[in-house]
Structure formats: structure tokens, C-alpha cells
Amino acid sequence: MALKTLGAKAAAALDRELMSTGAFSIDQLMELAGLSVSQAVFRVHPINKGRRVLVAVGPGNNGGDGLVAARHLRHYGYHPTVYYPKRSKNELYQRLAKQLEDLDIPFVDDFPKALSSADHVVDAIFGFSFSGEVREPFPTVINALAETKVPVTSVDAPSSWNIEEGPPKSGVGSNFHPNFLISLTAPKPLAQHFKGRHFIGGRFVTPAIAAKYDFDVPEYVGLDQIVEVGFGGQKL
């Protein structure tokens, strides 16, 4: 049985509800999302495969999840570096970046150079709210991710993909197929086009919210913040 998916409008409405009647703050949701991303990286790329994790961070919430993940990865013993070319002026993102600076996590400007010495990459550039054109410097970054042999974990959506329809038919991202995907809260329709290992994270949803938005809450085990699901969103 295929897992139910959450479209872009429903995902945005769900986030708004979680932060209003659900009584969550955006800080909490981002912390839990970033924690689940870090666990997915730990699962697919244990430290003995190499400690150097490059986190590519976009300007919005997806990027915030990446900043949180980088902090957790550092505490796990990895050596993360962060590529964050379009820094947000939002106070929350500034605090997340400061937390990384206090851990001596380097911020890099030259993405191709950083990629050449990375063991793993986290794609936290664009998430479910992305639409329209990919603007510089991100086309260069996404093209590099498409061509690299370094394994890539995408957060919620492979950057540049259409949330409903998957990879673009042509242009930036049309040949970008990351190795791993961590869907936050619930898979998005694009998961049907994804061929790698797929995880769901975000262990904070109430049964009532899941029923209202018509998606399945996976069975998390023990301390895990993630659950692996099969190809195209099939349950394992």
C-alpha cells in the first residue's frame, strides 16, 4: 500500500495549524525536523564512512532545518561545514548560525571546492514551498549536486523539484537524483519520482492532525525520529 502524501498547500496549512492551535513554536518544529535529518544522515552515512559532511543551506525554513542538523551532526562527532550564501536576516536563523559558529563549524563560500573534500552532502536548499525559477548561486550548486559522486541526502524535497510533479523536465535539477530523502511530517507527492532510500521524520504529529490532513503517521521505534519507507512511498 502506498503511503499517503501531503501536497504543498496542505503542508503549508498543516504548518500554520501546528504553530497556532497546535501550540508549537517554529523553533520547536525546526529543532525536531533538523534532529530527524541528522538521524537520517547518521543512519545512511555512519561516521566510519567519513566525518566530513557538507550542508548546503537555503534562505528559508528548509535551510533552517539544515542548520539544526549541522549542529547535531557536530555533537555526534562529524565534521560539518556549511554553505550558506543567502543568510536570512530573521532572528531565528541568525541564532541558529551563531550556535554553529560557537561550535567552530566553518562556513564556506566556495561550494565546488567544499564538495570536492566532502564525504556526504545534505541538500537543505529548497523545501516544499519552492516554486518558480532557481536563482544564483543555487543553479551552480544544484548542478554540482546532480553531477557529484558524493552521496546526497535531501531535506523534504530534492532542491529544484516540483512538489507535485518531481524533477523538472529540463534545465536546473532535471538530472538531480539524490541518494537519500528525508520527508518531514509526511511524504510529498514528488516522492513517487524518487528512487533512493526514503525516510520520514518529524515525530510530533497528533493522531487528530494526521486524520484531518489524511496522512499516515509511521510507527517510530524506540528513540528513533525517523522511519524508513520503500520506493515511491511504499511501506516497507
PDB file of C-alpha atoms in Angstrom:
ATOM      1  CA  MET A   1       0.000   0.000   0.000  1.00  0.00           C
ATOM      2  CA  ALA A   2       1.358   3.402  -0.965  1.00  0.00           C
ATOM      3  CA  LEU A   3       1.856   5.987   1.726  1.00  0.00           C
ATOM      4  CA  LYS A   4      -0.461   8.979   1.567  1.00  0.00           C
ATOM      5  CA  THR A   5       1.206  12.221   0.556  1.00  0.00           C
ATOM      6  CA  LEU A   6       0.789  15.858   1.521  1.00  0.00           C
ATOM      7  CA  GLY A   7       0.645  18.492  -1.228  1.00  0.00           C
ATOM      8  CA  ALA A   8       2.261  21.918  -0.948  1.00  0.00           C
ATOM      9  CA  LYS A   9      -0.920  23.777   0.087  1.00  0.00           C
ATOM     10  CA  ALA A  10      -1.842  21.155   2.668  1.00  0.00           C
ATOM     11  CA  ALA A  11       1.716  21.106   4.039  1.00  0.00           C
ATOM     12  CA  ALA A  12       1.653  24.893   4.459  1.00  0.00           C
ATOM     13  CA  ALA A  13      -1.765  24.755   6.139  1.00  0.00           C
ATOM     14  CA  LEU A  14      -0.550  21.977   8.445  1.00  0.00           C
ATOM     15  CA  ASP A  15       2.478  24.044   9.494  1.00  0.00           C
ATOM     16  CA  ARG A  16       0.233  27.023  10.235  1.00  0.00           C
ATOM     17  CA  GLU A  17      -2.078  24.836  12.313  1.00  0.00           C
ATOM     18  CA  LEU A  18       0.785  23.291  14.268  1.00  0.00           C
ATOM     19  CA  MET A  19       2.002  26.785  15.156  1.00  0.00           C
ATOM     20  CA  SER A  20      -1.445  28.094  16.121  1.00  0.00           C
ATOM     21  CA  THR A  21      -3.933  25.677  17.652  1.00  0.00           C
ATOM     22  CA  GLY A  22      -1.187  23.029  17.844  1.00  0.00           C
ATOM     23  CA  ALA A  23       0.762  25.309  20.240  1.00  0.00           C
ATOM     24  CA  PHE A  24       4.177  24.578  18.716  1.00  0.00           C
ATOM     25  CA  SER A  25       6.716  27.316  18.064  1.00  0.00           C
ATOM     26  CA  ILE A  26       8.654  27.417  14.807  1.00  0.00           C
ATOM     27  CA  ASP A  27      11.831  26.879  16.860  1.00  0.00           C
ATOM     28  CA  GLN A  28      10.452  23.580  18.177  1.00  0.00           C
ATOM     29  CA  LEU A  29       9.359  22.329  14.774  1.00  0.00           C
ATOM     30  CA  MET A  30      12.684  23.272  13.192  1.00  0.00           C
ATOM     31  CA  GLU A  31      14.613  21.613  16.015  1.00  0.00           C
ATOM     32  CA  LEU A  32      12.654  18.373  15.645  1.00  0.00           C
ATOM     33  CA  ALA A  33      12.953  18.478  11.853  1.00  0.00           C
ATOM     34  CA  GLY A  34      16.715  19.102  11.985  1.00  0.00           C
ATOM     35  CA  LEU A  35      17.142  16.367  14.579  1.00  0.00           C
ATOM     36  CA  SER A  36      15.396  13.885  12.277  1.00  0.00           C
ATOM     37  CA  VAL A  37      17.594  14.981   9.359  1.00  0.00           C
ATOM     38  CA  SER A  38      20.706  14.369  11.472  1.00  0.00           C
ATOM     39  CA  GLN A  39      19.446  10.901  12.391  1.00  0.00           C
ATOM     40  CA  ALA A  40      18.853  10.068   8.725  1.00  0.00           C
ATOM     41  CA  VAL A  41      22.428  11.082   7.896  1.00  0.00           C
ATOM     42  CA  PHE A  42      23.706   9.004  10.824  1.00  0.00           C
ATOM     43  CA  ARG A  43      21.692   6.019   9.524  1.00  0.00           C
ATOM     44  CA  VAL A  44      22.834   6.173   5.893  1.00  0.00           C
ATOM     45  CA  HIS A  45      26.331   7.556   6.463  1.00  0.00           C
ATOM     46  CA  PRO A  46      27.765   6.357   9.786  1.00  0.00           C
ATOM     47  CA  ILE A  47      30.901   8.102  10.982  1.00  0.00           C
ATOM     48  CA  ASN A  48      33.150   5.270   9.779  1.00  0.00           C
ATOM     49  CA  LYS A  49      32.204   6.246   6.191  1.00  0.00           C
ATOM     50  CA  GLY A  50      33.762   9.687   6.718  1.00  0.00           C
ATOM     51  CA  ARG A  51      33.151  12.599   9.046  1.00  0.00           C
ATOM     52  CA  ARG A  52      33.148  15.441   6.514  1.00  0.00           C
ATOM     53  CA  VAL A  53      29.529  16.448   5.913  1.00  0.00           C
ATOM     54  CA  LEU A  54      28.814  19.488   3.740  1.00  0.00           C
ATOM     55  CA  VAL A  55      25.444  21.120   4.495  1.00  0.00           C
ATOM     56  CA  ALA A  56      24.057  23.288   1.671  1.00  0.00           C
ATOM     57  CA  VAL A  57      21.661  25.752   3.267  1.00  0.00           C
ATOM     58  CA  GLY A  58      18.971  27.818   1.542  1.00  0.00           C
ATOM     59  CA  PRO A  59      17.390  31.058   2.753  1.00  0.00           C
ATOM     60  CA  GLY A  60      14.148  29.634   4.200  1.00  0.00           C
ATOM     61  CA  ASN A  61      12.789  27.006   6.584  1.00  0.00           C
ATOM     62  CA  ASN A  62      14.444  24.153   4.700  1.00  0.00           C
ATOM     63  CA  GLY A  63      17.768  25.884   5.303  1.00  0.00           C
ATOM     64  CA  GLY A  64      16.904  26.300   8.986  1.00  0.00           C
ATOM     65  CA  ASP A  65      16.395  22.533   9.238  1.00  0.00           C
ATOM     66  CA  GLY A  66      19.864  22.149   7.706  1.00  0.00           C
ATOM     67  CA  LEU A  67      21.443  24.488  10.260  1.00  0.00           C
ATOM     68  CA  VAL A  68      19.907  22.492  13.114  1.00  0.00           C
ATOM     69  CA  ALA A  69      21.060  19.221  11.525  1.00  0.00           C
ATOM     70  CA  ALA A  70      24.627  20.551  11.248  1.00  0.00           C
ATOM     71  CA  ARG A  71      24.687  21.274  14.985  1.00  0.00           C
ATOM     72  CA  HIS A  72      23.501  17.778  15.879  1.00  0.00           C
ATOM     73  CA  LEU A  73      25.967  16.196  13.440  1.00  0.00           C
ATOM     74  CA  ARG A  74      28.801  18.102  15.114  1.00  0.00           C
ATOM     75  CA  HIS A  75      27.729  16.732  18.507  1.00  0.00           C
ATOM     76  CA  TYR A  76      27.624  13.195  17.041  1.00  0.00           C
ATOM     77  CA  GLY A  77      31.282  13.556  16.085  1.00  0.00           C
ATOM     78  CA  TYR A  78      31.066  14.563  12.426  1.00  0.00           C
ATOM     79  CA  HIS A  79      32.987  17.497  10.981  1.00  0.00           C
ATOM     80  CA  PRO A  80      30.275  19.523   9.237  1.00  0.00           C
ATOM     81  CA  THR A  81      30.893  22.542   7.038  1.00  0.00           C
ATOM     82  CA  VAL A  82      28.095  24.875   5.995  1.00  0.00           C
ATOM     83  CA  TYR A  83      27.493  26.596   2.679  1.00  0.00           C
ATOM     84  CA  TYR A  84      25.009  29.400   3.433  1.00  0.00           C
ATOM     85  CA  PRO A  85      25.259  32.053   0.710  1.00  0.00           C
ATOM     86  CA  LYS A  86      21.918  33.825   1.263  1.00  0.00           C
ATOM     87  CA  ARG A  87      21.831  34.416   5.003  1.00  0.00           C
ATOM     88  CA  SER A  88      18.435  35.283   6.419  1.00  0.00           C
ATOM     89  CA  LYS A  89      18.031  38.438   8.490  1.00  0.00           C
ATOM     90  CA  ASN A  90      15.428  36.594  10.564  1.00  0.00           C
ATOM     91  CA  GLU A  91      16.487  36.425  14.209  1.00  0.00           C
ATOM     92  CA  LEU A  92      15.852  32.672  14.487  1.00  0.00           C
ATOM     93  CA  TYR A  93      18.212  31.864  11.603  1.00  0.00           C
ATOM     94  CA  GLN A  94      20.816  34.235  12.980  1.00  0.00           C
ATOM     95  CA  ARG A  95      20.698  32.396  16.295  1.00  0.00           C
ATOM     96  CA  LEU A  96      20.996  29.014  14.562  1.00  0.00           C
ATOM     97  CA  ALA A  97      24.056  30.248  12.635  1.00  0.00           C
ATOM     98  CA  LYS A  98      25.609  31.673  15.823  1.00  0.00           C
ATOM     99  CA  GLN A  99      25.191  28.289  17.532  1.00  0.00           C
ATOM    100  CA  LEU A 100      27.249  26.732  14.727  1.00  0.00           C
ATOM    101  CA  GLU A 101      29.911  29.431  14.897  1.00  0.00           C
ATOM    102  CA  ASP A 102      30.242  28.794  18.641  1.00  0.00           C
ATOM    103  CA  LEU A 103      30.989  25.133  17.805  1.00  0.00           C
ATOM    104  CA  ASP A 104      33.710  26.266  15.368  1.00  0.00           C
ATOM    105  CA  ILE A 105      31.783  24.859  12.421  1.00  0.00           C
ATOM    106  CA  PRO A 106      33.242  26.507   9.309  1.00  0.00           C
ATOM    107  CA  PHE A 107      31.077  28.421   6.849  1.00  0.00           C
ATOM    108  CA  VAL A 108      32.404  28.155   3.291  1.00  0.00           C
ATOM    109  CA  ASP A 109      31.883  30.307   0.197  1.00  0.00           C
ATOM    110  CA  ASP A 110      33.322  28.038  -2.498  1.00  0.00           C
ATOM    111  CA  PHE A 111      30.817  25.218  -2.946  1.00  0.00           C
ATOM    112  CA  PRO A 112      32.684  23.177  -5.605  1.00  0.00           C
ATOM    113  CA  LYS A 113      35.851  23.233  -3.504  1.00  0.00           C
ATOM    114  CA  ALA A 114      33.973  22.186  -0.356  1.00  0.00           C
ATOM    115  CA  LEU A 115      32.192  19.437  -2.290  1.00  0.00           C
ATOM    116  CA  SER A 116      35.493  18.033  -3.537  1.00  0.00           C
ATOM    117  CA  SER A 117      36.565  17.233   0.021  1.00  0.00           C
ATOM    118  CA  ALA A 118      33.169  16.105   1.420  1.00  0.00           C
ATOM    119  CA  ASP A 119      32.163  12.554   2.339  1.00  0.00           C
ATOM    120  CA  HIS A 120      28.435  13.325   2.362  1.00  0.00           C
ATOM    121  CA  VAL A 121      26.192  16.274   1.453  1.00  0.00           C
ATOM    122  CA  VAL A 122      22.951  17.486   2.994  1.00  0.00           C
ATOM    123  CA  ASP A 123      20.751  19.352   0.497  1.00  0.00           C
ATOM    124  CA  ALA A 124      18.773  21.820   2.638  1.00  0.00           C
ATOM    125  CA  ILE A 125      18.363  24.466  -0.057  1.00  0.00           C
ATOM    126  CA  PHE A 126      14.690  24.412  -1.092  1.00  0.00           C
ATOM    127  CA  GLY A 127      11.741  22.632   0.519  1.00  0.00           C
ATOM    128  CA  PHE A 128       8.042  22.105  -0.146  1.00  0.00           C
ATOM    129  CA  SER A 129       7.282  25.820  -0.628  1.00  0.00           C
ATOM    130  CA  PHE A 130       9.712  26.208  -3.540  1.00  0.00           C
ATOM    131  CA  SER A 131       8.293  27.283  -6.889  1.00  0.00           C
ATOM    132  CA  GLY A 132       9.458  29.269  -9.871  1.00  0.00           C
ATOM    133  CA  GLU A 133      12.991  29.850 -11.011  1.00  0.00           C
ATOM    134  CA  VAL A 134      16.198  28.767  -9.270  1.00  0.00           C
ATOM    135  CA  ARG A 135      18.286  31.901  -8.782  1.00  0.00           C
ATOM    136  CA  GLU A 136      22.037  32.269  -8.381  1.00  0.00           C
ATOM    137  CA  PRO A 137      24.099  30.987  -6.765  1.00  0.00           C
ATOM    138  CA  PHE A 138      21.883  27.911  -6.471  1.00  0.00           C
ATOM    139  CA  PRO A 139      21.781  26.688 -10.115  1.00  0.00           C
ATOM    140  CA  THR A 140      25.536  26.085  -9.925  1.00  0.00           C
ATOM    141  CA  VAL A 141      25.126  24.285  -6.592  1.00  0.00           C
ATOM    142  CA  ILE A 142      22.267  22.051  -7.754  1.00  0.00           C
ATOM    143  CA  ASN A 143      24.115  21.180 -10.961  1.00  0.00           C
ATOM    144  CA  ALA A 144      27.146  20.223  -8.862  1.00  0.00           C
ATOM    145  CA  LEU A 145      24.935  18.040  -6.636  1.00  0.00           C
ATOM    146  CA  ALA A 146      23.492  16.375  -9.746  1.00  0.00           C
ATOM    147  CA  GLU A 147      26.946  15.507 -11.050  1.00  0.00           C
ATOM    148  CA  THR A 148      28.820  14.588  -7.878  1.00  0.00           C
ATOM    149  CA  LYS A 149      29.650  11.033  -6.844  1.00  0.00           C
ATOM    150  CA  VAL A 150      29.411  12.118  -3.185  1.00  0.00           C
ATOM    151  CA  PRO A 151      26.188  10.754  -1.633  1.00  0.00           C
ATOM    152  CA  VAL A 152      23.475  13.367  -1.096  1.00  0.00           C
ATOM    153  CA  THR A 153      20.623  13.474   1.430  1.00  0.00           C
ATOM    154  CA  SER A 154      17.829  15.904   0.510  1.00  0.00           C
ATOM    155  CA  VAL A 155      15.625  17.501   3.154  1.00  0.00           C
ATOM    156  CA  ASP A 156      11.879  17.188   2.393  1.00  0.00           C
ATOM    157  CA  ALA A 157      12.420  17.701  -1.352  1.00  0.00           C
ATOM    158  CA  PRO A 158      15.347  17.394  -3.738  1.00  0.00           C
ATOM    159  CA  SER A 159      16.069  21.086  -4.357  1.00  0.00           C
ATOM    160  CA  SER A 160      14.534  22.397  -7.602  1.00  0.00           C
ATOM    161  CA  TRP A 161      11.981  19.557  -7.809  1.00  0.00           C
ATOM    162  CA  ASN A 162       8.297  20.419  -8.189  1.00  0.00           C
ATOM    163  CA  ILE A 163       6.464  19.281  -5.071  1.00  0.00           C
ATOM    164  CA  GLU A 164       3.670  17.666  -7.047  1.00  0.00           C
ATOM    165  CA  GLU A 165       5.452  16.565 -10.230  1.00  0.00           C
ATOM    166  CA  GLY A 166       9.022  15.746  -9.204  1.00  0.00           C
ATOM    167  CA  PRO A 167      12.144  16.663 -11.191  1.00  0.00           C
ATOM    168  CA  PRO A 168      11.912  19.458 -13.762  1.00  0.00           C
ATOM    169  CA  LYS A 169      11.559  18.276 -17.360  1.00  0.00           C
ATOM    170  CA  SER A 170      14.606  20.306 -18.380  1.00  0.00           C
ATOM    171  CA  GLY A 171      17.135  22.762 -17.015  1.00  0.00           C
ATOM    172  CA  VAL A 172      18.403  23.048 -13.435  1.00  0.00           C
ATOM    173  CA  GLY A 173      17.649  19.945 -11.392  1.00  0.00           C
ATOM    174  CA  SER A 174      16.305  17.823 -14.246  1.00  0.00           C
ATOM    175  CA  ASN A 175      19.168  15.349 -13.712  1.00  0.00           C
ATOM    176  CA  PHE A 176      19.358  15.721  -9.911  1.00  0.00           C
ATOM    177  CA  HIS A 177      18.559  12.428  -8.197  1.00  0.00           C
ATOM    178  CA  PRO A 178      19.832  12.382  -4.609  1.00  0.00           C
ATOM    179  CA  ASN A 179      20.652   9.108  -2.910  1.00  0.00           C
ATOM    180  CA  PHE A 180      18.518   9.731   0.160  1.00  0.00           C
ATOM    181  CA  LEU A 181      15.386  11.717   1.028  1.00  0.00           C
ATOM    182  CA  ILE A 182      14.049  12.622   4.461  1.00  0.00           C
ATOM    183  CA  SER A 183      10.404  13.687   4.183  1.00  0.00           C
ATOM    184  CA  LEU A 184       9.286  15.871   7.080  1.00  0.00           C
ATOM    185  CA  THR A 185       5.892  15.140   8.685  1.00  0.00           C
ATOM    186  CA  ALA A 186       4.663  13.234   5.622  1.00  0.00           C
ATOM    187  CA  PRO A 187       5.901  12.439   2.101  1.00  0.00           C
ATOM    188  CA  LYS A 188       5.161  15.000  -0.599  1.00  0.00           C
ATOM    189  CA  PRO A 189       3.768  13.813  -3.972  1.00  0.00           C
ATOM    190  CA  LEU A 190       7.252  14.112  -5.543  1.00  0.00           C
ATOM    191  CA  ALA A 191       8.247  11.013  -3.534  1.00  0.00           C
ATOM    192  CA  GLN A 192       6.628   8.925  -6.280  1.00  0.00           C
ATOM    193  CA  HIS A 193       9.502  10.009  -8.556  1.00  0.00           C
ATOM    194  CA  PHE A 194      12.240   9.345  -6.012  1.00  0.00           C
ATOM    195  CA  LYS A 195      14.280   6.162  -6.443  1.00  0.00           C
ATOM    196  CA  GLY A 196      16.678   6.182  -3.466  1.00  0.00           C
ATOM    197  CA  ARG A 197      16.306   5.357   0.229  1.00  0.00           C
ATOM    198  CA  HIS A 198      13.423   7.318   1.698  1.00  0.00           C
ATOM    199  CA  PHE A 199      12.805   8.231   5.333  1.00  0.00           C
ATOM    200  CA  ILE A 200      10.018  10.060   7.129  1.00  0.00           C
ATOM    201  CA  GLY A 201      10.830  12.254  10.128  1.00  0.00           C
ATOM    202  CA  GLY A 202       9.047  14.658  12.425  1.00  0.00           C
ATOM    203  CA  ARG A 203       7.827  12.745  15.425  1.00  0.00           C
ATOM    204  CA  PHE A 204       5.393  15.298  16.812  1.00  0.00           C
ATOM    205  CA  VAL A 205       2.138  14.883  14.887  1.00  0.00           C
ATOM    206  CA  THR A 206      -1.037  14.092  16.809  1.00  0.00           C
ATOM    207  CA  PRO A 207      -3.399  11.388  15.505  1.00  0.00           C
ATOM    208  CA  ALA A 208      -6.105  14.057  15.128  1.00  0.00           C
ATOM    209  CA  ILE A 209      -3.915  16.215  12.864  1.00  0.00           C
ATOM    210  CA  ALA A 210      -2.933  13.180  10.768  1.00  0.00           C
ATOM    211  CA  ALA A 211      -6.594  12.217  10.372  1.00  0.00           C
ATOM    212  CA  LYS A 212      -7.604  15.780   9.440  1.00  0.00           C
ATOM    213  CA  TYR A 213      -4.936  16.028   6.725  1.00  0.00           C
ATOM    214  CA  ASP A 214      -5.372  12.387   5.688  1.00  0.00           C
ATOM    215  CA  PHE A 215      -1.848  11.028   6.031  1.00  0.00           C
ATOM    216  CA  ASP A 216      -0.273   8.159   7.933  1.00  0.00           C
ATOM    217  CA  VAL A 217       1.939   8.591  10.961  1.00  0.00           C
ATOM    218  CA  PRO A 218       4.634   5.915  10.626  1.00  0.00           C
ATOM    219  CA  GLU A 219       5.469   3.586  13.501  1.00  0.00           C
ATOM    220  CA  TYR A 220       8.569   5.099  15.071  1.00  0.00           C
ATOM    221  CA  VAL A 221      10.649   2.659  17.112  1.00  0.00           C
ATOM    222  CA  GLY A 222      12.270   3.415  20.449  1.00  0.00           C
ATOM    223  CA  LEU A 223      14.229   6.671  20.362  1.00  0.00           C
ATOM    224  CA  ASP A 224      14.156   6.993  16.564  1.00  0.00           C
ATOM    225  CA  GLN A 225      12.971  10.242  14.997  1.00  0.00           C
ATOM    226  CA  ILE A 226      12.893   8.606  11.545  1.00  0.00           C
ATOM    227  CA  VAL A 227      11.281   5.636   9.797  1.00  0.00           C
ATOM    228  CA  GLU A 228      12.478   4.196   6.502  1.00  0.00           C
ATOM    229  CA  VAL A 229       9.858   3.627   3.805  1.00  0.00           C
ATOM    230  CA  GLY A 230      10.175   1.907   0.447  1.00  0.00           C
ATOM    231  CA  PHE A 231      10.369   3.046  -3.184  1.00  0.00           C
ATOM    232  CA  GLY A 232       7.757   5.531  -4.331  1.00  0.00           C
ATOM    233  CA  GLY A 233       6.440   5.887  -0.788  1.00  0.00           C
ATOM    234  CA  GLN A 234       5.597   2.203  -0.407  1.00  0.00           C
ATOM    235  CA  LYS A 235       5.523   0.969   3.171  1.00  0.00           C
ATOM    236  CA  LEU A 236       8.420  -1.349   3.996  1.00  0.00           C
TER     237      LEU A 236
END
